[in-house]
């Protein structure tokens, strides 16, 4: 089926081929270029190809046509984060809080916008709310640790990061920091240096990259806060 072909092309980052396949699907769709799922697929295809501004435009149109579609607002908010359009990130986050107040994405997006505008107290409050409604999602906890770190509260940041390490079943703190660890060499080498430092790009992702970034965050906090003798690794 053409839908499966488009998804395969998207996964392979063959953006031009994916868009051509979607155009073929639009031609045979009764809804044409306003077909909900084809619009979603087009936006995600553009995002997979790192054409974030075009993807933002697609999801802006999508949210105007389908204002009750929470996934569309999540995609729109993420694309706005990518292009530093924080006003619209706030818009997406506020809409999500209305649509699904017991889910974490709206609070998380609002917190991201506040953090990147250096409104750290507000960001911390929003990330805590995100953790409260979704205690199993590590992204909000990592973001909360970042806010503590940016405020110079290194001990608090350490506790958040260390807690994340303890809750990660596949790898431990000692494994991450051991030069002989097979996991360490795989995970840490896959993290770009800029990502290690900013950690802002980790959104809605519980992958091995997130685990490696948590480990790097621990190292950064221990160094900056000079608290290596005060706390033990989990």
mmCIF file of C-alpha atoms in Angstrom:
data_model
loop_
_atom_site.group_PDB
_atom_site.id
_atom_site.type_symbol
_atom_site.label_atom_id
_atom_site.label_comp_id
_atom_site.label_asym_id
_atom_site.label_seq_id
_atom_site.Cartn_x
_atom_site.Cartn_y
_atom_site.Cartn_z
ATOM 1 C CA UNK A 1 0.000 0.000 0.000
ATOM 2 C CA UNK A 2 1.107 3.545 -0.650
ATOM 3 C CA UNK A 3 0.700 4.475 3.035
ATOM 4 C CA UNK A 4 3.183 1.765 4.025
ATOM 5 C CA UNK A 5 5.570 2.902 1.297
ATOM 6 C CA UNK A 6 5.416 6.487 2.574
ATOM 7 C CA UNK A 7 6.113 5.371 6.135
ATOM 8 C CA UNK A 8 9.080 3.285 5.008
ATOM 9 C CA UNK A 9 10.471 6.224 3.036
ATOM 10 C CA UNK A 10 9.982 8.471 6.065
ATOM 11 C CA UNK A 11 11.853 6.034 8.317
ATOM 12 C CA UNK A 12 14.679 5.910 5.775
ATOM 13 C CA UNK A 13 14.770 9.742 5.672
ATOM 14 C CA UNK A 14 14.015 9.694 1.951
ATOM 15 C CA UNK A 15 12.076 12.911 2.297
ATOM 16 C CA UNK A 16 11.581 13.744 -1.388
ATOM 17 C CA UNK A 17 10.358 10.235 -2.181
ATOM 18 C CA UNK A 18 8.057 10.286 0.833
ATOM 19 C CA UNK A 19 6.511 13.607 -0.207
ATOM 20 C CA UNK A 20 5.968 12.335 -3.755
ATOM 21 C CA UNK A 21 4.184 9.265 -2.399
ATOM 22 C CA UNK A 22 2.008 11.459 -0.195
ATOM 23 C CA UNK A 23 1.154 13.606 -3.226
ATOM 24 C CA UNK A 24 -0.036 10.442 -4.986
ATOM 25 C CA UNK A 25 -2.168 9.571 -1.959
ATOM 26 C CA UNK A 26 -3.659 13.078 -1.942
ATOM 27 C CA UNK A 27 -4.713 12.647 -5.572
ATOM 28 C CA UNK A 28 -6.832 9.607 -4.721
ATOM 29 C CA UNK A 29 -8.151 10.884 -1.385
ATOM 30 C CA UNK A 30 -11.681 12.294 -1.264
ATOM 31 C CA UNK A 31 -10.492 14.973 1.173
ATOM 32 C CA UNK A 32 -7.532 15.894 -1.016
ATOM 33 C CA UNK A 33 -4.787 17.927 0.626
ATOM 34 C CA UNK A 34 -6.992 18.418 3.697
ATOM 35 C CA UNK A 35 -7.025 14.708 4.531
ATOM 36 C CA UNK A 36 -6.230 14.543 8.252
ATOM 37 C CA UNK A 37 -3.844 11.591 8.232
ATOM 38 C CA UNK A 38 -2.107 12.649 5.033
ATOM 39 C CA UNK A 39 -1.507 16.113 6.454
ATOM 40 C CA UNK A 40 -0.070 14.509 9.589
ATOM 41 C CA UNK A 41 2.119 12.223 7.507
ATOM 42 C CA UNK A 42 3.355 15.128 5.374
ATOM 43 C CA UNK A 43 4.330 17.142 8.430
ATOM 44 C CA UNK A 44 6.130 14.223 10.029
ATOM 45 C CA UNK A 45 7.896 13.418 6.779
ATOM 46 C CA UNK A 46 9.199 16.986 6.605
ATOM 47 C CA UNK A 47 10.237 16.798 10.261
ATOM 48 C CA UNK A 48 12.100 13.523 9.668
ATOM 49 C CA UNK A 49 13.984 15.318 6.895
ATOM 50 C CA UNK A 50 14.763 18.210 9.299
ATOM 51 C CA UNK A 51 12.696 20.625 7.221
ATOM 52 C CA UNK A 52 11.239 22.019 10.402
ATOM 53 C CA UNK A 53 9.886 25.336 9.140
ATOM 54 C CA UNK A 54 7.901 23.623 6.408
ATOM 55 C CA UNK A 55 6.676 21.063 8.926
ATOM 56 C CA UNK A 56 5.591 23.864 11.247
ATOM 57 C CA UNK A 57 3.506 25.381 8.452
ATOM 58 C CA UNK A 58 1.840 22.025 7.768
ATOM 59 C CA UNK A 59 0.982 21.503 11.431
ATOM 60 C CA UNK A 60 -0.230 25.089 11.783
ATOM 61 C CA UNK A 61 -2.727 24.388 9.008
ATOM 62 C CA UNK A 62 -3.494 21.027 10.602
ATOM 63 C CA UNK A 63 -4.349 22.535 13.994
ATOM 64 C CA UNK A 64 -6.560 25.144 12.331
ATOM 65 C CA UNK A 65 -8.488 22.407 10.527
ATOM 66 C CA UNK A 66 -8.501 19.915 13.423
ATOM 67 C CA UNK A 67 -8.336 21.939 16.661
ATOM 68 C CA UNK A 68 -9.409 18.962 18.811
ATOM 69 C CA UNK A 69 -6.590 16.695 17.618
ATOM 70 C CA UNK A 70 -4.102 16.547 20.506
ATOM 71 C CA UNK A 71 -1.397 14.762 18.495
ATOM 72 C CA UNK A 72 -1.483 17.582 15.966
ATOM 73 C CA UNK A 73 -0.858 20.141 18.692
ATOM 74 C CA UNK A 74 2.036 18.058 20.029
ATOM 75 C CA UNK A 75 3.616 17.915 16.573
ATOM 76 C CA UNK A 76 3.014 21.635 16.079
ATOM 77 C CA UNK A 77 4.587 22.473 19.442
ATOM 78 C CA UNK A 78 7.640 20.349 18.757
ATOM 79 C CA UNK A 79 8.206 21.955 15.357
ATOM 80 C CA UNK A 80 7.895 25.389 16.922
ATOM 81 C CA UNK A 81 10.518 24.392 19.494
ATOM 82 C CA UNK A 82 12.837 23.352 16.677
ATOM 83 C CA UNK A 83 12.614 26.801 15.042
ATOM 84 C CA UNK A 84 12.595 28.735 18.354
ATOM 85 C CA UNK A 85 9.049 29.983 17.824
ATOM 86 C CA UNK A 86 8.323 30.080 21.546
ATOM 87 C CA UNK A 87 5.140 32.139 21.292
ATOM 88 C CA UNK A 88 3.537 29.343 19.320
ATOM 89 C CA UNK A 89 5.053 26.707 21.612
ATOM 90 C CA UNK A 90 3.086 28.380 24.414
ATOM 91 C CA UNK A 91 -0.038 28.356 22.260
ATOM 92 C CA UNK A 92 0.352 24.624 21.612
ATOM 93 C CA UNK A 93 1.064 23.888 25.255
ATOM 94 C CA UNK A 94 -1.948 25.840 26.469
ATOM 95 C CA UNK A 95 -4.215 24.070 24.007
ATOM 96 C CA UNK A 96 -2.918 20.674 25.101
ATOM 97 C CA UNK A 97 -3.515 21.471 28.758
ATOM 98 C CA UNK A 98 -7.149 22.147 27.859
ATOM 99 C CA UNK A 99 -7.499 19.057 25.660
ATOM 100 C CA UNK A 100 -5.708 16.613 27.955
ATOM 101 C CA UNK A 101 -5.021 18.100 31.394
ATOM 102 C CA UNK A 102 -3.904 14.757 32.789
ATOM 103 C CA UNK A 103 -1.181 14.221 30.190
ATOM 104 C CA UNK A 104 2.312 15.627 30.447
ATOM 105 C CA UNK A 105 2.954 17.038 26.969
ATOM 106 C CA UNK A 106 1.215 20.391 27.433
ATOM 107 C CA UNK A 107 3.035 21.198 30.673
ATOM 108 C CA UNK A 108 6.281 19.972 29.173
ATOM 109 C CA UNK A 109 5.995 22.232 26.127
ATOM 110 C CA UNK A 110 5.080 25.213 28.286
ATOM 111 C CA UNK A 111 8.045 24.455 30.516
ATOM 112 C CA UNK A 112 10.388 24.210 27.545
ATOM 113 C CA UNK A 113 9.260 27.605 26.280
ATOM 114 C CA UNK A 114 9.710 29.164 29.729
ATOM 115 C CA UNK A 115 13.136 27.585 30.212
ATOM 116 C CA UNK A 116 14.429 28.794 26.864
ATOM 117 C CA UNK A 117 13.169 32.290 27.692
ATOM 118 C CA UNK A 118 15.146 32.008 30.984
ATOM 119 C CA UNK A 119 11.983 32.031 33.091
ATOM 120 C CA UNK A 120 13.387 29.299 35.298
ATOM 121 C CA UNK A 121 10.987 29.510 38.234
ATOM 122 C CA UNK A 122 8.002 29.169 35.918
ATOM 123 C CA UNK A 123 9.718 26.379 33.988
ATOM 124 C CA UNK A 124 10.438 24.467 37.187
ATOM 125 C CA UNK A 125 6.791 24.678 38.265
ATOM 126 C CA UNK A 126 5.608 23.401 34.884
ATOM 127 C CA UNK A 127 8.097 20.544 34.758
ATOM 128 C CA UNK A 128 7.109 19.485 38.277
ATOM 129 C CA UNK A 129 3.497 19.384 37.101
ATOM 130 C CA UNK A 130 4.560 17.303 34.097
ATOM 131 C CA UNK A 131 6.329 14.872 36.444
ATOM 132 C CA UNK A 132 3.256 14.710 38.689
ATOM 133 C CA UNK A 133 0.901 13.726 35.860
ATOM 134 C CA UNK A 134 3.370 11.360 34.163
ATOM 135 C CA UNK A 135 5.856 10.020 36.727
ATOM 136 C CA UNK A 136 6.989 7.341 34.267
ATOM 137 C CA UNK A 137 8.203 9.851 31.649
ATOM 138 C CA UNK A 138 11.899 10.607 32.037
ATOM 139 C CA UNK A 139 11.919 13.647 29.730
ATOM 140 C CA UNK A 140 10.134 15.872 32.248
ATOM 141 C CA UNK A 141 12.473 14.763 35.033
ATOM 142 C CA UNK A 142 15.520 15.491 32.914
ATOM 143 C CA UNK A 143 14.140 18.931 32.088
ATOM 144 C CA UNK A 144 13.498 19.618 35.777
ATOM 145 C CA UNK A 145 17.089 18.695 36.542
ATOM 146 C CA UNK A 146 18.242 21.092 33.828
ATOM 147 C CA UNK A 147 16.266 23.943 35.407
ATOM 148 C CA UNK A 148 17.864 23.273 38.783
ATOM 149 C CA UNK A 149 21.258 23.199 37.099
ATOM 150 C CA UNK A 150 20.653 26.473 35.254
ATOM 151 C CA UNK A 151 19.702 28.081 38.562
ATOM 152 C CA UNK A 152 22.923 26.861 40.155
ATOM 153 C CA UNK A 153 21.098 24.374 42.393
ATOM 154 C CA UNK A 154 23.551 21.594 41.649
ATOM 155 C CA UNK A 155 22.681 19.324 44.559
ATOM 156 C CA UNK A 156 18.999 19.365 43.556
ATOM 157 C CA UNK A 157 19.948 18.733 39.915
ATOM 158 C CA UNK A 158 22.161 15.849 40.960
ATOM 159 C CA UNK A 159 19.361 14.220 42.934
ATOM 160 C CA UNK A 160 17.051 14.374 39.909
ATOM 161 C CA UNK A 161 19.667 12.949 37.524
ATOM 162 C CA UNK A 162 20.760 10.264 39.984
ATOM 163 C CA UNK A 163 17.150 9.255 40.498
ATOM 164 C CA UNK A 164 16.787 8.880 36.739
ATOM 165 C CA UNK A 165 19.826 6.639 36.628
ATOM 166 C CA UNK A 166 18.398 4.435 39.394
ATOM 167 C CA UNK A 167 15.118 4.061 37.526
ATOM 168 C CA UNK A 168 16.825 3.024 34.276
ATOM 169 C CA UNK A 169 16.906 -0.783 34.293
ATOM 170 C CA UNK A 170 19.257 -1.368 31.372
ATOM 171 C CA UNK A 171 22.296 0.487 32.703
ATOM 172 C CA UNK A 172 23.646 1.731 36.041
ATOM 173 C CA UNK A 173 25.675 4.735 37.090
ATOM 174 C CA UNK A 174 28.837 2.653 37.571
ATOM 175 C CA UNK A 175 28.385 1.118 34.102
ATOM 176 C CA UNK A 176 28.127 4.541 32.469
ATOM 177 C CA UNK A 177 31.286 5.925 34.052
ATOM 178 C CA UNK A 178 33.442 2.815 33.699
ATOM 179 C CA UNK A 179 35.911 3.048 30.790
ATOM 180 C CA UNK A 180 35.737 -0.737 30.445
ATOM 181 C CA UNK A 181 31.947 -0.745 30.106
ATOM 182 C CA UNK A 182 30.691 -1.962 26.737
ATOM 183 C CA UNK A 183 27.462 -0.002 27.275
ATOM 184 C CA UNK A 184 29.379 3.161 28.052
ATOM 185 C CA UNK A 185 31.417 3.107 24.845
ATOM 186 C CA UNK A 186 28.289 2.548 22.747
ATOM 187 C CA UNK A 187 25.939 4.985 24.422
ATOM 188 C CA UNK A 188 28.237 7.921 25.097
ATOM 189 C CA UNK A 189 29.918 7.951 21.700
ATOM 190 C CA UNK A 190 26.501 8.301 20.074
ATOM 191 C CA UNK A 191 25.792 11.640 21.779
ATOM 192 C CA UNK A 192 26.927 14.806 19.947
ATOM 193 C CA UNK A 193 29.005 17.134 22.205
ATOM 194 C CA UNK A 194 26.523 20.005 21.743
ATOM 195 C CA UNK A 195 23.702 17.769 22.942
ATOM 196 C CA UNK A 196 25.693 16.755 26.003
ATOM 197 C CA UNK A 197 26.070 20.390 26.964
ATOM 198 C CA UNK A 198 22.611 21.769 26.163
ATOM 199 C CA UNK A 199 20.435 18.659 26.528
ATOM 200 C CA UNK A 200 17.574 20.784 25.187
ATOM 201 C CA UNK A 201 17.020 18.519 22.197
ATOM 202 C CA UNK A 202 15.853 15.591 24.326
ATOM 203 C CA UNK A 203 12.102 15.775 24.011
ATOM 204 C CA UNK A 204 9.598 12.925 24.137
ATOM 205 C CA UNK A 205 12.400 10.376 23.902
ATOM 206 C CA UNK A 206 13.125 7.479 26.246
ATOM 207 C CA UNK A 207 15.807 5.969 24.005
ATOM 208 C CA UNK A 208 19.416 5.043 24.754
ATOM 209 C CA UNK A 209 20.382 8.603 23.817
ATOM 210 C CA UNK A 210 18.383 9.846 26.800
ATOM 211 C CA UNK A 211 20.222 7.412 29.077
ATOM 212 C CA UNK A 212 23.601 8.641 27.840
ATOM 213 C CA UNK A 213 22.597 12.281 28.216
ATOM 214 C CA UNK A 214 21.520 11.654 31.827
ATOM 215 C CA UNK A 215 24.942 10.165 32.515
ATOM 216 C CA UNK A 216 26.664 13.170 30.951
ATOM 217 C CA UNK A 217 24.400 15.493 32.951
ATOM 218 C CA UNK A 218 25.548 13.815 36.142
ATOM 219 C CA UNK A 219 29.148 14.382 35.176
ATOM 220 C CA UNK A 220 28.560 18.046 34.321
ATOM 221 C CA UNK A 221 26.741 18.699 37.597
ATOM 222 C CA UNK A 222 29.367 16.916 39.677
ATOM 223 C CA UNK A 223 32.072 19.030 38.044
ATOM 224 C CA UNK A 224 30.309 22.395 38.176
ATOM 225 C CA UNK A 225 28.898 21.924 41.654
ATOM 226 C CA UNK A 226 32.071 20.415 43.099
ATOM 227 C CA UNK A 227 29.901 17.955 45.019
ATOM 228 C CA UNK A 228 31.617 14.717 44.026
ATOM 229 C CA UNK A 229 32.562 14.039 47.642
ATOM 230 C CA UNK A 230 29.099 14.821 48.964
ATOM 231 C CA UNK A 231 27.050 12.363 46.932
ATOM 232 C CA UNK A 232 27.647 8.828 45.758
ATOM 233 C CA UNK A 233 26.684 7.603 42.316
ATOM 234 C CA UNK A 234 23.590 5.434 42.329
#
